[in-house]
């Protein structure tokens, strides 16, 4: 396991701040009471949570050009038909992965392809599991043309606690399955807009993991498997 680069400064600064508070408690208090112990334990637990949030576990990733891998750790919270008007411009199957505070928060490409579209939009910070969050929350959309010719959209969505979306994708980039393309800080959601006829392999309300869990097969991928 390692610490993600987005967390290096935050982990260090939070450690210095929390350590300073504990040192001040030691210096200014003539007697160490139960309250002091409780405050110290709470501060230490807070720091460990921050470290845990930015953790990147060592995973033996799999490559499968006939299947989409999950772009995020979390729970499937939505599977429904919608009209995607930003990049695909047609009806799509929306599959949403909700990431809580204890999930790993880096995001990875679900398949190979070419990045054709990247767009960041500022917005609100409603609870990420709410349906309206996909359209009104702060978000970053990445349009990907798969090697099969199909278009999909990956959308990173900030949540109630999230205050920053980091996206490394650039138009013209070559995407590789399970390659990291972004990070969302503190509670969030990732939407996948897939072609109609996509077969969803992940179950609703089940925990899935990026780079490990197979999430869906598009119509073209299903055709390739049948050949």
Short mmCIF file of N, CA and C in Angstrom, two decimals, residues 24-139:
data_model
loop_
_atom_site.label_atom_id
_atom_site.label_comp_id
_atom_site.label_asym_id
_atom_site.label_seq_id
_atom_site.Cartn_x
_atom_site.Cartn_y
_atom_site.Cartn_z
N UNK A 24 0.61 21.42 22.70
CA UNK A 24 0.08 22.54 23.49
C UNK A 24 -0.71 22.05 24.69
N UNK A 25 -1.46 20.98 24.50
CA UNK A 25 -2.19 20.40 25.63
C UNK A 25 -1.23 19.92 26.71
N UNK A 26 -0.13 19.32 26.29
CA UNK A 26 0.86 18.84 27.25
C UNK A 26 1.53 19.99 27.99
N UNK A 27 1.85 21.05 27.24
CA UNK A 27 2.58 22.17 27.83
C UNK A 27 1.69 23.00 28.75
N UNK A 28 0.45 23.24 28.32
CA UNK A 28 -0.43 24.15 29.05
C UNK A 28 -1.21 23.49 30.18
N UNK A 29 -1.22 22.16 30.21
CA UNK A 29 -2.00 21.47 31.25
C UNK A 29 -1.07 20.96 32.34
N UNK A 30 -1.43 21.30 33.56
CA UNK A 30 -0.62 20.85 34.69
C UNK A 30 -0.89 19.38 35.02
N UNK A 31 -2.08 18.92 34.64
CA UNK A 31 -2.42 17.52 34.94
C UNK A 31 -3.17 16.93 33.75
N UNK A 32 -2.75 15.72 33.31
CA UNK A 32 -3.34 15.04 32.15
C UNK A 32 -4.62 14.33 32.60
N UNK A 33 -5.77 14.80 32.13
CA UNK A 33 -7.06 14.26 32.55
C UNK A 33 -7.65 13.35 31.48
N UNK A 34 -8.79 12.77 31.78
CA UNK A 34 -9.49 11.91 30.82
C UNK A 34 -9.87 12.70 29.57
N UNK A 35 -10.23 13.96 29.75
CA UNK A 35 -10.60 14.81 28.61
C UNK A 35 -9.42 14.97 27.67
N UNK A 36 -8.23 15.18 28.22
CA UNK A 36 -7.04 15.31 27.39
C UNK A 36 -6.78 14.04 26.58
N UNK A 37 -6.95 12.90 27.25
CA UNK A 37 -6.75 11.62 26.55
C UNK A 37 -7.76 11.45 25.41
N UNK A 38 -9.01 11.81 25.70
CA UNK A 38 -10.05 11.65 24.68
C UNK A 38 -9.79 12.57 23.48
N UNK A 39 -9.37 13.81 23.77
CA UNK A 39 -9.07 14.75 22.69
C UNK A 39 -7.90 14.23 21.85
N UNK A 40 -6.88 13.72 22.52
CA UNK A 40 -5.70 13.20 21.81
C UNK A 40 -6.05 12.00 20.95
N UNK A 41 -6.88 11.11 21.49
CA UNK A 41 -7.30 9.93 20.73
C UNK A 41 -8.12 10.34 19.51
N UNK A 42 -9.00 11.32 19.70
CA UNK A 42 -9.83 11.81 18.59
C UNK A 42 -8.96 12.43 17.50
N UNK A 43 -7.96 13.21 17.89
CA UNK A 43 -7.07 13.84 16.92
C UNK A 43 -6.26 12.78 16.16
N UNK A 44 -5.78 11.78 16.88
CA UNK A 44 -5.01 10.71 16.24
C UNK A 44 -5.89 9.93 15.27
N UNK A 45 -7.14 9.66 15.67
CA UNK A 45 -8.07 8.94 14.80
C UNK A 45 -8.38 9.75 13.55
N UNK A 46 -8.50 11.07 13.69
CA UNK A 46 -8.76 11.94 12.55
C UNK A 46 -7.61 11.86 11.55
N UNK A 47 -6.38 11.90 12.07
CA UNK A 47 -5.22 11.83 11.18
C UNK A 47 -5.13 10.48 10.47
N UNK A 48 -5.43 9.40 11.21
CA UNK A 48 -5.40 8.07 10.59
C UNK A 48 -6.47 7.95 9.51
N UNK A 49 -7.63 8.60 9.70
CA UNK A 49 -8.67 8.60 8.67
C UNK A 49 -8.18 9.32 7.41
N UNK A 50 -7.50 10.45 7.59
CA UNK A 50 -6.98 11.19 6.44
C UNK A 50 -5.96 10.35 5.68
N UNK A 51 -5.07 9.68 6.42
CA UNK A 51 -4.09 8.80 5.77
C UNK A 51 -4.80 7.69 5.01
N UNK A 52 -5.81 7.10 5.66
CA UNK A 52 -6.55 6.00 5.03
C UNK A 52 -7.26 6.45 3.77
N UNK A 53 -7.77 7.69 3.77
CA UNK A 53 -8.49 8.19 2.61
C UNK A 53 -7.60 8.25 1.37
N UNK A 54 -6.35 8.59 1.55
CA UNK A 54 -5.44 8.74 0.42
C UNK A 54 -4.63 7.47 0.14
N UNK A 55 -5.01 6.37 0.74
CA UNK A 55 -4.27 5.12 0.51
C UNK A 55 -4.52 4.58 -0.90
N UNK A 56 -3.53 3.96 -1.47
CA UNK A 56 -3.65 3.24 -2.73
C UNK A 56 -3.15 1.82 -2.48
N UNK A 57 -4.04 0.85 -2.40
CA UNK A 57 -3.61 -0.53 -2.12
C UNK A 57 -2.88 -1.15 -3.30
N UNK A 58 -2.02 -2.08 -3.01
CA UNK A 58 -1.34 -2.83 -4.07
C UNK A 58 -2.31 -3.86 -4.63
N UNK A 59 -2.66 -3.72 -5.89
CA UNK A 59 -3.63 -4.62 -6.50
C UNK A 59 -3.06 -5.28 -7.74
N UNK A 60 -3.34 -6.54 -7.87
CA UNK A 60 -2.94 -7.27 -9.06
C UNK A 60 -4.06 -7.09 -10.08
N UNK A 61 -3.92 -6.07 -10.92
CA UNK A 61 -4.98 -5.72 -11.85
C UNK A 61 -5.09 -6.74 -12.98
N UNK A 62 -6.28 -6.80 -13.55
CA UNK A 62 -6.51 -7.70 -14.67
C UNK A 62 -6.84 -6.89 -15.92
N UNK A 63 -6.53 -7.44 -17.08
CA UNK A 63 -6.83 -6.78 -18.35
C UNK A 63 -7.82 -7.64 -19.11
N UNK A 64 -8.91 -7.02 -19.55
CA UNK A 64 -9.95 -7.74 -20.28
C UNK A 64 -10.54 -6.81 -21.32
N UNK A 65 -10.15 -6.97 -22.59
CA UNK A 65 -10.63 -6.06 -23.63
C UNK A 65 -12.06 -6.34 -24.06
N UNK A 66 -12.68 -7.37 -23.48
CA UNK A 66 -14.09 -7.67 -23.77
C UNK A 66 -15.03 -7.20 -22.66
N UNK A 67 -14.47 -6.56 -21.64
CA UNK A 67 -15.28 -6.17 -20.48
C UNK A 67 -14.79 -4.83 -19.92
N UNK A 68 -15.73 -4.03 -19.41
CA UNK A 68 -15.37 -2.79 -18.74
C UNK A 68 -15.09 -3.08 -17.27
N UNK A 69 -13.99 -2.55 -16.77
CA UNK A 69 -13.68 -2.64 -15.34
C UNK A 69 -14.30 -1.44 -14.62
N UNK A 70 -14.52 -1.59 -13.34
CA UNK A 70 -15.06 -0.47 -12.57
C UNK A 70 -14.06 0.67 -12.53
N UNK A 71 -14.52 1.91 -12.73
CA UNK A 71 -13.62 3.06 -12.67
C UNK A 71 -13.36 3.56 -11.25
N UNK A 72 -14.06 2.96 -10.27
CA UNK A 72 -13.94 3.46 -8.90
C UNK A 72 -14.30 2.38 -7.89
N UNK A 73 -13.81 2.54 -6.68
CA UNK A 73 -14.27 1.74 -5.56
C UNK A 73 -15.60 2.31 -5.09
N UNK A 74 -16.49 1.46 -4.63
CA UNK A 74 -17.76 1.96 -4.10
C UNK A 74 -18.90 1.00 -4.29
N UNK A 75 -20.11 1.54 -4.31
CA UNK A 75 -21.32 0.74 -4.40
C UNK A 75 -22.14 1.20 -5.61
N UNK A 76 -22.66 0.25 -6.37
CA UNK A 76 -23.54 0.59 -7.49
C UNK A 76 -24.84 1.16 -6.92
N UNK A 77 -25.14 2.42 -7.28
CA UNK A 77 -26.34 3.06 -6.72
C UNK A 77 -27.38 3.39 -7.79
N UNK A 78 -26.99 3.32 -9.08
CA UNK A 78 -27.93 3.65 -10.15
C UNK A 78 -27.65 2.81 -11.38
N UNK A 79 -28.71 2.25 -11.97
CA UNK A 79 -28.65 1.62 -13.29
C UNK A 79 -29.94 2.00 -13.99
N UNK A 80 -29.87 2.92 -14.97
CA UNK A 80 -31.09 3.38 -15.62
C UNK A 80 -30.77 3.99 -16.99
N UNK A 81 -31.79 4.06 -17.85
CA UNK A 81 -31.64 4.69 -19.16
C UNK A 81 -31.83 6.20 -19.02
N UNK A 82 -30.92 6.96 -19.63
CA UNK A 82 -31.00 8.42 -19.61
C UNK A 82 -30.54 8.94 -20.98
N UNK A 83 -30.78 10.21 -21.21
CA UNK A 83 -30.24 10.85 -22.42
C UNK A 83 -29.00 11.62 -22.02
N UNK A 84 -27.86 11.28 -22.63
CA UNK A 84 -26.60 11.95 -22.33
C UNK A 84 -26.36 13.00 -23.41
N UNK A 85 -26.36 14.28 -23.03
CA UNK A 85 -26.33 15.37 -24.02
C UNK A 85 -24.99 16.08 -24.12
N UNK A 86 -24.02 15.68 -23.29
CA UNK A 86 -22.77 16.42 -23.27
C UNK A 86 -21.76 15.92 -24.29
N UNK A 87 -21.68 14.60 -24.49
CA UNK A 87 -20.67 14.03 -25.39
C UNK A 87 -21.25 12.97 -26.32
N UNK A 88 -21.96 12.01 -25.77
CA UNK A 88 -22.50 10.91 -26.57
C UNK A 88 -23.69 11.38 -27.41
N UNK A 89 -24.49 12.28 -26.85
CA UNK A 89 -25.65 12.86 -27.54
C UNK A 89 -26.66 11.80 -27.99
N UNK A 90 -26.96 10.89 -27.10
CA UNK A 90 -27.97 9.87 -27.39
C UNK A 90 -28.40 9.22 -26.08
N UNK A 91 -29.40 8.35 -26.15
CA UNK A 91 -29.81 7.61 -24.98
C UNK A 91 -28.69 6.65 -24.56
N UNK A 92 -28.48 6.56 -23.27
CA UNK A 92 -27.41 5.71 -22.74
C UNK A 92 -27.92 4.95 -21.53
N UNK A 93 -27.12 3.98 -21.11
CA UNK A 93 -27.36 3.29 -19.85
C UNK A 93 -26.43 3.92 -18.83
N UNK A 94 -27.01 4.52 -17.81
CA UNK A 94 -26.23 5.16 -16.75
C UNK A 94 -25.97 4.15 -15.63
N UNK A 95 -24.70 3.95 -15.31
CA UNK A 95 -24.30 3.11 -14.18
C UNK A 95 -23.48 4.00 -13.25
N UNK A 96 -23.95 4.15 -12.00
CA UNK A 96 -23.29 5.06 -11.06
C UNK A 96 -22.66 4.29 -9.91
N UNK A 97 -21.46 4.72 -9.54
CA UNK A 97 -20.74 4.13 -8.41
C UNK A 97 -20.59 5.20 -7.33
N UNK A 98 -21.19 4.97 -6.16
CA UNK A 98 -21.09 5.92 -5.05
C UNK A 98 -19.92 5.54 -4.17
N UNK A 99 -19.05 6.51 -3.89
CA UNK A 99 -17.85 6.30 -3.09
C UNK A 99 -18.03 6.98 -1.73
N UNK A 100 -18.00 6.21 -0.64
CA UNK A 100 -18.09 6.84 0.68
C UNK A 100 -16.70 7.18 1.19
N UNK A 101 -16.63 7.72 2.39
CA UNK A 101 -15.37 8.22 2.92
C UNK A 101 -14.31 7.17 3.16
N UNK A 102 -14.71 5.91 3.25
CA UNK A 102 -13.74 4.85 3.53
C UNK A 102 -13.24 4.15 2.27
N UNK A 103 -13.81 4.47 1.11
CA UNK A 103 -13.38 3.84 -0.13
C UNK A 103 -12.07 4.44 -0.64
N UNK A 104 -11.37 3.68 -1.47
CA UNK A 104 -10.21 4.21 -2.19
C UNK A 104 -10.74 5.18 -3.24
N UNK A 105 -10.14 6.36 -3.34
CA UNK A 105 -10.75 7.43 -4.14
C UNK A 105 -10.03 7.79 -5.44
N UNK A 106 -9.10 6.96 -5.90
CA UNK A 106 -8.55 7.23 -7.22
C UNK A 106 -9.46 6.60 -8.28
N UNK A 107 -9.44 7.15 -9.48
CA UNK A 107 -10.31 6.69 -10.57
C UNK A 107 -9.46 6.20 -11.73
N UNK A 108 -9.92 5.11 -12.38
CA UNK A 108 -9.16 4.49 -13.46
C UNK A 108 -10.05 4.30 -14.69
N UNK A 109 -9.44 4.32 -15.87
CA UNK A 109 -10.19 4.09 -17.10
C UNK A 109 -10.76 2.67 -17.08
N UNK A 110 -12.02 2.51 -17.49
CA UNK A 110 -12.63 1.18 -17.51
C UNK A 110 -12.23 0.34 -18.73
N UNK A 111 -11.62 0.98 -19.75
CA UNK A 111 -11.30 0.26 -20.99
C UNK A 111 -10.24 1.04 -21.77
N UNK A 112 -9.78 0.43 -22.85
CA UNK A 112 -8.86 1.12 -23.77
C UNK A 112 -9.65 2.08 -24.66
N UNK A 113 -8.98 3.10 -25.16
CA UNK A 113 -9.63 4.01 -26.09
C UNK A 113 -8.87 5.31 -26.25
N UNK A 114 -9.51 6.28 -26.88
CA UNK A 114 -8.94 7.61 -27.07
C UNK A 114 -9.79 8.64 -26.35
N UNK A 115 -9.15 9.52 -25.61
CA UNK A 115 -9.87 10.59 -24.92
C UNK A 115 -10.19 11.68 -25.94
N UNK A 116 -11.47 11.90 -26.18
CA UNK A 116 -11.89 12.89 -27.18
C UNK A 116 -12.48 14.15 -26.54
N UNK A 117 -12.79 14.09 -25.25
CA UNK A 117 -13.51 15.21 -24.65
C UNK A 117 -13.21 15.25 -23.15
N UNK A 118 -12.85 16.42 -22.64
CA UNK A 118 -12.66 16.64 -21.20
C UNK A 118 -13.28 17.98 -20.85
N UNK A 119 -14.15 18.01 -19.85
CA UNK A 119 -14.82 19.26 -19.49
C UNK A 119 -15.08 19.31 -17.99
N UNK A 120 -14.56 20.35 -17.34
CA UNK A 120 -14.78 20.56 -15.91
C UNK A 120 -15.85 21.62 -15.71
N UNK A 121 -16.79 21.36 -14.81
CA UNK A 121 -17.87 22.31 -14.54
C UNK A 121 -18.02 22.51 -13.04
N UNK A 122 -18.01 23.76 -12.62
CA UNK A 122 -18.24 24.06 -11.21
C UNK A 122 -19.72 23.89 -10.89
N UNK A 123 -20.02 23.63 -9.62
CA UNK A 123 -21.41 23.42 -9.25
C UNK A 123 -21.58 23.32 -7.75
N UNK A 124 -22.67 22.68 -7.34
CA UNK A 124 -23.01 22.55 -5.93
C UNK A 124 -22.33 21.33 -5.31
N UNK A 125 -22.66 21.08 -4.04
CA UNK A 125 -22.07 19.95 -3.31
C UNK A 125 -23.16 19.18 -2.57
N UNK A 126 -24.19 18.78 -3.32
CA UNK A 126 -25.23 17.95 -2.72
C UNK A 126 -24.68 16.54 -2.48
N UNK A 127 -25.42 15.76 -1.70
CA UNK A 127 -25.01 14.37 -1.46
C UNK A 127 -24.85 13.67 -2.79
N UNK A 128 -23.70 13.02 -3.02
CA UNK A 128 -23.37 12.48 -4.33
C UNK A 128 -24.29 11.36 -4.78
N UNK A 129 -24.94 10.67 -3.83
CA UNK A 129 -25.83 9.57 -4.19
C UNK A 129 -27.17 10.06 -4.73
N UNK A 130 -27.48 11.35 -4.56
CA UNK A 130 -28.74 11.91 -5.06
C UNK A 130 -28.70 11.99 -6.58
N UNK A 131 -29.80 11.63 -7.27
CA UNK A 131 -29.82 11.63 -8.74
C UNK A 131 -29.44 12.97 -9.36
N UNK A 132 -29.87 14.09 -8.74
CA UNK A 132 -29.62 15.40 -9.34
C UNK A 132 -28.15 15.80 -9.28
N UNK A 133 -27.35 15.12 -8.44
CA UNK A 133 -25.94 15.49 -8.30
C UNK A 133 -25.18 15.39 -9.61
N UNK A 134 -25.60 14.49 -10.50
CA UNK A 134 -24.92 14.29 -11.77
C UNK A 134 -25.00 15.53 -12.65
N UNK A 135 -26.03 16.35 -12.47
CA UNK A 135 -26.24 17.53 -13.32
C UNK A 135 -25.93 18.85 -12.63
N UNK A 136 -25.96 18.90 -11.30
CA UNK A 136 -25.83 20.19 -10.62
C UNK A 136 -24.59 20.29 -9.74
N UNK A 137 -23.97 19.17 -9.38
CA UNK A 137 -22.77 19.23 -8.55
C UNK A 137 -21.53 19.56 -9.37
N UNK A 138 -20.45 19.96 -8.69
CA UNK A 138 -19.17 20.13 -9.38
C UNK A 138 -18.78 18.79 -10.00
N UNK A 139 -18.30 18.81 -11.25
CA UNK A 139 -18.07 17.56 -11.95
C UNK A 139 -17.04 17.73 -13.08
#
